[in-house]
XYZ file of C-alpha atoms in Angstrom:
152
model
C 121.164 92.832 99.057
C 120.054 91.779 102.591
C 119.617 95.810 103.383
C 117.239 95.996 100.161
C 115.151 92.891 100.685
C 115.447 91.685 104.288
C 112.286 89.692 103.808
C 112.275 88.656 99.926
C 110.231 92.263 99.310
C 112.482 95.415 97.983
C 112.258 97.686 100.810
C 112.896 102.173 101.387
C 115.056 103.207 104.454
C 116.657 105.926 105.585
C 119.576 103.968 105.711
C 119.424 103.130 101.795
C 118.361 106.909 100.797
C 121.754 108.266 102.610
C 124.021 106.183 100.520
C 122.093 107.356 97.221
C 124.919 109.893 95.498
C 124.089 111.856 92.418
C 125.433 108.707 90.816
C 122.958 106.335 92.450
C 119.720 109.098 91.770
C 121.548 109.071 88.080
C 120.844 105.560 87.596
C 117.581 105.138 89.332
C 116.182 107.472 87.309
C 117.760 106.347 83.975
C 116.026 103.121 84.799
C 112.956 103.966 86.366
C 112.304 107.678 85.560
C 110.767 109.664 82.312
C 110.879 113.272 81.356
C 107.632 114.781 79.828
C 108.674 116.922 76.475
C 104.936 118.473 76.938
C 105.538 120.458 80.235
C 109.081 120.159 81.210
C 108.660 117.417 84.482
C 110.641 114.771 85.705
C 108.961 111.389 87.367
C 110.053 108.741 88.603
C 108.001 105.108 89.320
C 108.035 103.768 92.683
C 104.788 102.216 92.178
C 106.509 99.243 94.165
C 106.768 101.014 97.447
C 104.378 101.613 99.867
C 102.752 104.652 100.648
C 105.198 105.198 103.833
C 108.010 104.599 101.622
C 106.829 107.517 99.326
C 106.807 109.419 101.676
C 110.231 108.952 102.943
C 111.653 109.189 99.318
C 109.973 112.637 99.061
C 111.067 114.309 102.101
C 114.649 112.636 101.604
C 114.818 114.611 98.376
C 113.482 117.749 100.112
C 115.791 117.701 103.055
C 118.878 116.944 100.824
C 118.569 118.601 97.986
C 115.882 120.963 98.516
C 113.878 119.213 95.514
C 109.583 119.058 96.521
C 108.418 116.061 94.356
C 104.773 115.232 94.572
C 103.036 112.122 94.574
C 100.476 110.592 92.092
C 98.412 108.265 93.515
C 96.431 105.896 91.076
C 94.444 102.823 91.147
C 96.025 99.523 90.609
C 94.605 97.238 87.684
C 92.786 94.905 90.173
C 91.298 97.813 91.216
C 91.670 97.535 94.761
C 94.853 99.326 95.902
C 96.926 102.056 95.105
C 100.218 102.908 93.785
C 102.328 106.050 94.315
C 104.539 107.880 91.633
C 106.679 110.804 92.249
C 107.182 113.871 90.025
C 108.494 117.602 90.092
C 107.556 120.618 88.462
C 109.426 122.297 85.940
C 111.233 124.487 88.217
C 111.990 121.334 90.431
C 112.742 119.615 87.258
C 115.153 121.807 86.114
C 116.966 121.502 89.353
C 116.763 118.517 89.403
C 117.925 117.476 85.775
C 121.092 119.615 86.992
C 122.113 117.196 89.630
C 121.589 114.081 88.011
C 122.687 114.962 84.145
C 126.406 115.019 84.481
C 126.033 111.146 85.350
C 123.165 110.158 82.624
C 124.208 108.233 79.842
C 124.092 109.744 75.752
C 121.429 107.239 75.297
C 119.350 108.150 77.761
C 119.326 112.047 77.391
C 115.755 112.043 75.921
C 115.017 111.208 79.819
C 116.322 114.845 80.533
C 114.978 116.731 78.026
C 117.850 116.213 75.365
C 116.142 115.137 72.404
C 115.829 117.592 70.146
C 113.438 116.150 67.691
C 110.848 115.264 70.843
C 111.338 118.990 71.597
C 110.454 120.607 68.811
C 106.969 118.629 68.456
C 106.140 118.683 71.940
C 107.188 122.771 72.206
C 107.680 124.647 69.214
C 104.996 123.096 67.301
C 102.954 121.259 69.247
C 99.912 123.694 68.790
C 100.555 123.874 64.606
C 100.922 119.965 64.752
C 97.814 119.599 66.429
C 96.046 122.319 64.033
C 97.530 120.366 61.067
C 96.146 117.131 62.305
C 92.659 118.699 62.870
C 92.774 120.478 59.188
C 93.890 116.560 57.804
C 91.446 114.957 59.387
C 88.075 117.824 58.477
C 89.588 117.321 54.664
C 89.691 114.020 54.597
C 86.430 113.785 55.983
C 84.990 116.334 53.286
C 86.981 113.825 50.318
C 84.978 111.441 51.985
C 81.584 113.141 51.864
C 82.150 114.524 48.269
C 82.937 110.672 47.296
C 79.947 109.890 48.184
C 77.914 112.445 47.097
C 79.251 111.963 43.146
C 78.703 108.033 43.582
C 82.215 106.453 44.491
């Protein structure tokens, strides 16, 4: 605990990042990570660390497992300050998902790209789905229109 918070606020070291196992990234990323079924990428919040800490997260990854994550850097709701997300390309992804998914957990192996209904929408048909939607919405626009031209 004490290494984690040594003044009340969660803290990044190098220290902490060499115990992390395959395990530990496992379960960080079970908990704070998200896959994206749209283009095959893996992120991970660490909107609670600072800037520096990103950066030692990142570099951790790239000296250990070879893994380039970058970082997303977005406004804060009071508009004021930043925070800093983490994510990897597909390639990285892929690597990525390799480490970690011998430890992950049946229920969360939509977080690796497991689910297979999320991965049909998102890949296979994503582009007919959105079609269909379009073609639903122009008809019931035209029902719509036709209503009201006859009166109802």
């Amino acid at each position: 605990y004490d290494s984690f918070y040594p003044n009340g606020k969660k803290v990044v070291t190098q220290e902490i990042l060499n115990k992390l196992t395959p395990l530990g990234i496992a379960v960080w990323y079970m908990d704070d990570g998200c896959y994206s079924y749209y283009d095959d990428i893996s992120k991970i919040s660490t909107d609670g660390f600072t800037y520096e800490e990103v950066i030692l997260i990142r570099q951790w990854f790239k000296d250990k497992y070879d893994l380039d994550w970058h970082i997303n850097k977005k406004l804060k709701k009071d508009n004021l300050n930043f925070r800093y997300g983490i994510f990897l390309n597909k390639s990285n992804s892929k690597k990525f998902i390799e480490l970690i998914a011998p430890y992950i957990h049946k229920s969360m192996e939509y977080k690796i790209g497991l689910d297979f209904e999320k991965s049909i929408i998102f890949k296979k048909d994503f582009w007919s789905l959105i079609v269909s939607l379009r073609l639903l919405y122009l008809n019931n626009r035209l029902f719509k229109e036709s209503c009201k031209m006859m009166g109802n």
